[in-house]
Structure formats: structure tokens, C-alpha cells
Coordinates of C-alpha atoms in Angstrom, one line a residue:
Chain A
M1 CA 85.3 -204.0 -11.1
S2 CA 83.3 -200.9 -10.3
T3 CA 79.5 -201.0 -9.9
E4 CA 79.2 -198.9 -13.1
S5 CA 81.3 -201.3 -15.2
V6 CA 79.3 -204.3 -14.0
S7 CA 76.0 -202.6 -14.8
E8 CA 77.4 -201.4 -18.2
A9 CA 78.5 -204.9 -19.2
I10 CA 75.0 -206.2 -18.4
R11 CA 73.1 -203.4 -20.1
K12 CA 75.3 -203.8 -23.3
F13 CA 74.5 -207.5 -23.4
F14 CA 70.7 -207.0 -23.2
E15 CA 70.9 -204.1 -25.6
A16 CA 72.8 -206.3 -28.1
N17 CA 70.2 -209.0 -27.7
T18 CA 67.4 -206.6 -28.5
R19 CA 69.3 -205.3 -31.5
A20 CA 70.1 -208.8 -32.8
M21 CA 66.4 -209.8 -32.5
R22 CA 65.6 -206.7 -34.5
S23 CA 67.8 -208.2 -37.2
E24 CA 70.7 -205.8 -36.7
P25 CA 74.1 -207.2 -37.4
V26 CA 75.3 -207.5 -33.7
N27 CA 76.5 -210.5 -31.8
P28 CA 75.4 -210.5 -28.1
L29 CA 77.3 -213.6 -27.4
G30 CA 80.5 -211.7 -28.1
L31 CA 79.8 -210.0 -24.8
C32 CA 80.0 -213.4 -23.0
H33 CA 83.1 -214.9 -21.5
E34 CA 84.7 -217.8 -23.4
H35 CA 84.2 -220.0 -20.2
L36 CA 80.6 -218.9 -19.8
V37 CA 78.4 -221.0 -17.5
W38 CA 74.7 -220.4 -18.0
T39 CA 72.1 -222.2 -16.0
M40 CA 68.4 -222.0 -17.0
T41 CA 66.4 -223.1 -14.0
G42 CA 63.0 -224.7 -14.3
S43 CA 61.4 -227.6 -16.2
T44 CA 61.3 -226.4 -19.8
P45 CA 63.0 -228.4 -22.6
V46 CA 65.9 -225.9 -22.5
A47 CA 66.4 -225.8 -18.7
R48 CA 69.9 -227.0 -17.8
T49 CA 73.4 -225.8 -17.4
Y50 CA 75.4 -224.8 -20.5
T51 CA 79.2 -224.9 -20.0
G52 CA 81.4 -222.9 -22.3
L53 CA 80.5 -220.3 -24.9
K54 CA 80.6 -222.8 -27.7
E55 CA 78.0 -225.1 -26.1
F56 CA 75.7 -222.1 -25.4
L57 CA 76.1 -220.8 -29.0
D58 CA 75.5 -224.2 -30.5
T59 CA 72.3 -224.8 -28.5
I60 CA 70.7 -221.6 -27.3
G61 CA 72.2 -219.4 -30.0
K62 CA 70.8 -221.6 -32.7
A63 CA 67.4 -221.9 -30.8
L64 CA 67.1 -218.2 -30.6
A65 CA 67.6 -217.9 -34.3
T66 CA 64.8 -220.4 -35.1
Q67 CA 62.3 -220.2 -32.2
F68 CA 61.5 -216.5 -32.3
R69 CA 60.2 -214.2 -34.9
P70 CA 62.6 -211.3 -35.2
G71 CA 61.1 -207.8 -35.7
P72 CA 61.2 -204.2 -34.6
G73 CA 58.9 -204.9 -31.6
F74 CA 61.3 -207.4 -30.0
G75 CA 63.0 -206.1 -26.9
I76 CA 64.6 -207.4 -23.7
Y77 CA 64.8 -204.7 -21.1
P78 CA 66.7 -204.7 -17.7
Q79 CA 64.5 -202.9 -15.2
E80 CA 66.6 -203.3 -12.1
I81 CA 70.4 -204.0 -11.8
I82 CA 71.5 -204.6 -8.3
V83 CA 75.3 -204.8 -8.1
E84 CA 77.4 -206.2 -5.3
G85 CA 81.1 -206.7 -6.2
N86 CA 81.3 -208.3 -9.6
R87 CA 77.9 -209.8 -9.4
A88 CA 74.4 -208.5 -10.1
A89 CA 70.8 -209.5 -9.6
V90 CA 68.9 -208.3 -12.7
V91 CA 65.2 -208.0 -13.2
V92 CA 64.3 -208.1 -16.9
R93 CA 61.1 -207.8 -19.0
G94 CA 60.9 -209.1 -22.5
H95 CA 58.7 -208.4 -25.4
G96 CA 58.5 -210.6 -28.5
E97 CA 56.8 -213.2 -30.5
S98 CA 57.7 -216.9 -30.9
A99 CA 58.1 -218.5 -34.3
H100 CA 54.6 -220.1 -33.8
G101 CA 53.2 -216.5 -33.7
H102 CA 52.4 -216.6 -30.0
P103 CA 53.2 -213.5 -27.8
Y104 CA 56.3 -214.0 -25.8
N105 CA 56.4 -211.3 -23.1
N106 CA 58.4 -213.0 -20.4
H107 CA 59.6 -212.0 -17.0
Y108 CA 63.2 -212.9 -16.1
F109 CA 65.4 -212.8 -13.0
F110 CA 69.1 -213.3 -13.3
F111 CA 72.2 -213.5 -11.1
I112 CA 75.1 -212.5 -13.4
E113 CA 78.8 -212.6 -12.5
V114 CA 80.9 -210.4 -14.7
K115 CA 84.6 -211.3 -15.4
D116 CA 87.0 -209.4 -17.7
G117 CA 84.1 -207.1 -18.6
K118 CA 82.0 -210.0 -20.0
L119 CA 79.2 -212.2 -18.7
F120 CA 80.8 -215.2 -17.0
K121 CA 78.3 -217.0 -14.8
V122 CA 74.5 -216.6 -15.3
L123 CA 71.7 -218.1 -13.3
E124 CA 68.3 -217.5 -14.9
S125 CA 64.7 -217.8 -13.7
C126 CA 61.8 -217.0 -16.0
D127 CA 58.1 -218.0 -16.7
G128 CA 58.7 -221.5 -17.9
A129 CA 55.0 -222.1 -18.5
L130 CA 55.1 -219.3 -21.1
V131 CA 58.2 -220.9 -22.7
N132 CA 56.3 -224.1 -23.1
Q133 CA 53.1 -222.4 -24.4
S134 CA 54.7 -219.8 -26.7
V135 CA 58.0 -221.2 -27.8
F136 CA 57.2 -224.9 -27.7
D137 CA 53.6 -224.5 -28.9
M138 CA 51.9 -226.3 -26.1
H139 CA 48.6 -225.8 -24.2
L140 CA 47.4 -226.8 -20.8
E141 CA 44.8 -229.5 -20.1
Chain B
M1 CA 70.0 -202.5 16.7
R2 CA 68.1 -202.3 13.4
R3 CA 68.4 -205.2 11.0
S4 CA 70.2 -204.8 7.6
N5 CA 68.0 -205.2 4.6
K6 CA 69.6 -208.5 3.8
E7 CA 68.9 -209.7 7.4
L8 CA 65.3 -208.6 7.1
V9 CA 64.8 -210.6 3.8
S10 CA 66.5 -213.6 5.4
E11 CA 64.2 -213.3 8.5
F12 CA 61.2 -213.1 6.1
V13 CA 62.3 -216.2 4.3
T14 CA 62.8 -218.0 7.6
R15 CA 59.3 -217.1 8.8
V16 CA 57.8 -218.2 5.5
D17 CA 59.7 -221.5 5.9
R18 CA 58.2 -221.9 9.4
S19 CA 54.7 -221.2 8.1
L20 CA 55.1 -223.8 5.4
K21 CA 56.1 -226.3 8.2
G22 CA 53.0 -225.4 10.1
Q23 CA 54.9 -223.6 12.8
P24 CA 53.8 -220.2 14.2
A25 CA 55.5 -217.3 12.3
D26 CA 54.2 -213.9 11.4
A27 CA 55.9 -213.3 8.1
A28 CA 53.4 -210.6 7.2
E29 CA 54.6 -208.5 10.1
L30 CA 57.7 -207.8 8.0
L31 CA 55.7 -206.5 5.1
S32 CA 54.6 -202.9 4.8
P33 CA 50.8 -202.6 5.0
D34 CA 50.9 -201.4 1.4
A35 CA 53.3 -204.1 0.2
V36 CA 52.9 -205.4 -3.3
I37 CA 53.7 -209.0 -4.3
Q38 CA 53.9 -210.1 -7.9
V39 CA 54.0 -213.8 -8.8
I40 CA 55.0 -213.9 -12.4
G41 CA 53.3 -215.9 -15.1
S42 CA 49.7 -216.9 -15.8
T43 CA 49.3 -219.8 -13.2
P44 CA 46.2 -219.7 -10.9
I45 CA 48.3 -218.0 -8.2
S46 CA 50.1 -215.6 -10.6
G47 CA 49.2 -211.9 -10.4
I48 CA 49.8 -208.7 -8.5
Y49 CA 48.6 -208.6 -4.9
R50 CA 48.4 -205.2 -3.3
G51 CA 48.4 -204.8 0.5
T52 CA 48.8 -207.3 3.3
R53 CA 45.1 -208.1 3.4
E54 CA 45.0 -209.0 -0.3
I55 CA 48.3 -211.0 0.1
M56 CA 46.9 -213.0 3.0
D57 CA 43.3 -213.4 1.9
I58 CA 43.9 -214.2 -1.7
L59 CA 47.6 -215.3 -2.4
V60 CA 48.3 -217.1 0.9
R61 CA 44.8 -218.6 1.1
S62 CA 45.0 -219.8 -2.6
A63 CA 48.4 -221.4 -2.0
A64 CA 47.3 -223.0 1.3
G65 CA 44.3 -224.6 -0.6
R66 CA 46.7 -226.6 -2.6
I67 CA 49.9 -226.9 -0.5
A68 CA 50.0 -229.1 2.6
S69 CA 53.6 -228.4 3.6
G70 CA 56.9 -227.2 2.3
S71 CA 60.2 -225.5 2.9
V72 CA 62.0 -222.5 1.6
R73 CA 65.7 -221.7 2.1
L74 CA 67.7 -218.6 1.0
I75 CA 70.6 -219.8 -1.1
D76 CA 72.2 -216.6 -2.2
A77 CA 71.6 -212.8 -2.0
I78 CA 72.9 -209.7 -3.8
G79 CA 72.0 -206.4 -2.3
Q80 CA 72.4 -202.7 -3.1
G81 CA 70.7 -200.1 -0.9
D82 CA 67.0 -200.9 -0.6
R83 CA 67.0 -203.6 -3.2
I84 CA 67.9 -207.2 -2.6
G85 CA 67.9 -210.1 -5.2
V86 CA 67.9 -213.6 -3.9
F87 CA 67.7 -217.2 -5.1
L88 CA 65.6 -219.5 -3.0
L89 CA 65.3 -223.2 -2.8
I90 CA 61.6 -224.0 -2.4
R91 CA 59.9 -227.4 -2.1
A92 CA 56.3 -228.2 -1.4
K93 CA 53.9 -231.1 -1.0
T94 CA 50.4 -230.8 -2.2
H95 CA 47.3 -232.0 -0.3
T96 CA 47.2 -234.8 -3.0
G97 CA 50.8 -235.9 -2.4
R98 CA 52.4 -234.3 -5.4
T99 CA 55.8 -232.6 -5.1
Y100 CA 56.7 -229.1 -6.3
N101 CA 60.3 -228.8 -7.3
A102 CA 61.5 -232.4 -6.6
Q103 CA 64.6 -231.6 -8.7
G104 CA 65.7 -228.8 -6.3
D105 CA 65.9 -225.9 -8.7
P106 CA 66.5 -222.4 -7.3
A107 CA 63.9 -219.7 -7.9
G108 CA 64.6 -216.0 -8.2
C109 CA 63.0 -213.3 -6.1
Y110 CA 63.4 -209.6 -6.0
F111 CA 62.7 -207.5 -2.8
R112 CA 62.5 -203.7 -2.3
L113 CA 62.5 -202.4 1.2
S114 CA 61.8 -199.2 3.0
G115 CA 61.9 -198.1 6.6
G116 CA 62.7 -201.6 7.9
K117 CA 59.7 -203.2 6.0
I118 CA 59.4 -205.1 2.7
E119 CA 57.6 -202.9 0.2
E120 CA 57.7 -205.1 -2.9
I121 CA 58.4 -208.7 -3.8
R122 CA 58.6 -210.1 -7.4
F123 CA 58.7 -213.9 -7.3
Y124 CA 59.9 -216.1 -10.2
P125 CA 58.8 -219.6 -9.3
D126 CA 58.9 -222.6 -11.6
T127 CA 55.5 -221.9 -13.3
T128 CA 55.7 -225.2 -15.2
Q129 CA 55.8 -227.1 -11.9
I130 CA 53.1 -224.9 -10.4
E131 CA 50.8 -225.9 -13.3
A132 CA 51.9 -229.6 -13.5
E133 CA 52.3 -230.5 -9.8
I134 CA 50.3 -228.0 -7.7
Y135 CA 47.4 -227.7 -10.1
E136 CA 47.8 -231.1 -11.8
R137 CA 47.5 -229.8 -15.3
R138 CA 49.4 -231.1 -18.3
F139 CA 51.3 -229.3 -21.1
V140 CA 50.2 -230.9 -24.4
P141 CA 51.7 -230.1 -27.8
N142 CA 49.1 -228.2 -29.9
I143 CA 49.6 -230.4 -32.9
A144 CA 49.2 -233.6 -30.9
S145 CA 46.0 -232.6 -29.2
P146 CA 43.0 -234.6 -30.5
R147 CA 40.9 -231.5 -29.7
D148 CA 43.0 -229.4 -32.0
A149 CA 41.4 -231.1 -35.0
S150 CA 38.1 -229.5 -34.0
G151 CA 39.8 -226.2 -33.6
D152 CA 38.5 -225.8 -30.1
L153 CA 41.8 -224.8 -28.6
R154 CA 43.6 -223.0 -31.4

């Protein structure tokens, strides 16, 4: 795959996520490979490896639909896409609001492997403390 | 012969590892004097540190105040030109004997380089573990907090 096609697959995925969270009729997971392997690092309640598009859809897809407040301000924006072969390191900023009404402006870092023009293997780091506080409605003591 | 950008990042990680083990290593020598390090999140060590003096005097000193020893290893790197993305395996022991990242999760890190020096680092540690293990704080559900009833925290 060319550098441009890897970047394009990744940009389209994040753009579709932004549009979906703005309540537009698009399916970002349609841009993921059937045999998707997505690992969320860290210590949040959702941190683990999801194997297969169905498992990811059944868990994270459903969580996204209930744990966030969709709206025109929602966005997930790739800032840097560093491509080597069919893999990319991606720096992403997000802007949104959790279903609890807390701001959810997270920082993300991904390694993404693209196969057949779709996201195939994803390794994700983000601000897990923000996930706990905003999405899971916790505070620190 | 000049090091490649990936080799330079690898050398920086090796030197940070040596420092965490209490061995002599001048990791800051590989930073540009105007380097900027961002630690994501809202933990006590999160923020943007500008210049090697701020990095050493505030970020490194703050971390050393809590961390007794540790290790960092480069697991994987993806590079294109002056930008390198890596995943690191970081573990640390605090002065009170707590362990950061006992589970061995990788953490992302972005590097931008110029002229053989590191200009920018954006670091994505496990902020939950920083709060819970390094700063010994607890995440408590808002509805379960007895202090919630008084409205103090909400």
C-alpha cells in the first residue's frame, strides 16, 4: 500500500467517527477489517484487546452510542499521521462530552495497521484518567 | 556517521532507562535546548514543559520526588522523516513501594526531531496508574461518594 492510501484509510475512519458522533448516518466500523484486533491500553474499565469486528461492535460500538452525548461539537481529529509501510503512528485530539455531561477532550496515540484498505490492528493509548472521570463519572480522592 | 532519527530516539530511551536505574546517563544531551515535552492528562506531572531547564527542574524533579527506580524499553517504532512514533514499556517503583504499570501495558510516545536533536515529545502514559500508584489517589464513583450528598464535589 502507498503512504497516501494508508493515510487516507485512517483519515476516513476518524472523519466517519466525527460524523457519526454528530448524528450523521455513517458507520465508521465499516472502515474496519472483519478480523480487526483493537487493543486499548491502560487501566480503564474498557482497556483490553477486542478480537474481531463483531466483538468490537458489540462492546465499544454500543458503549460509544450510550456513553457520549452526540452533537455538532463532537470531533476526533488526527494531527499527525506517520506512515511506514502499511502501518502508521497517529496523534489524535478529541473534543466531545460524555453522557454525564462532563467535557471529554482526550489525547490519543495509535499504532494502526491497514490491510485491504481497512483498519486491521490498532494499539491505542489515551488519557485513561479522563475516561474514568468523564465517561465513568468518577472523581479522585 | 550521524545517527538516524530512529537510532537517536532509541538512544534517548536507553539513556532514560539508565537514569531510572540510577546509572549515569545524560538523556537531556539529546534534547534541543528549546525542546518541548508534553505529558498528556491532568495528573500532577501532566503539562507542557518548554526548554531543557524546565524539563529537568520541574518534570524530572517532580517525577524523581515520587519514583525511586524504574525501567523503560522501546517496544516498537514507526518513523517518517523527522517524526517518530513509538510504544514504550515503562515500569516504576515509588519511594513508598508502589508499582506503576505492574501489568506491563505499552505507552505511546511521539517524537519530532531536527538537526540530530529531539525537538518535541508527546507522552501518553497510563494516567490512571499515575494517579493511583504514583500519587496514591483513588478513583471513586461520584454517586457512591459520601461527600457527594453534601454537594462538595459535584
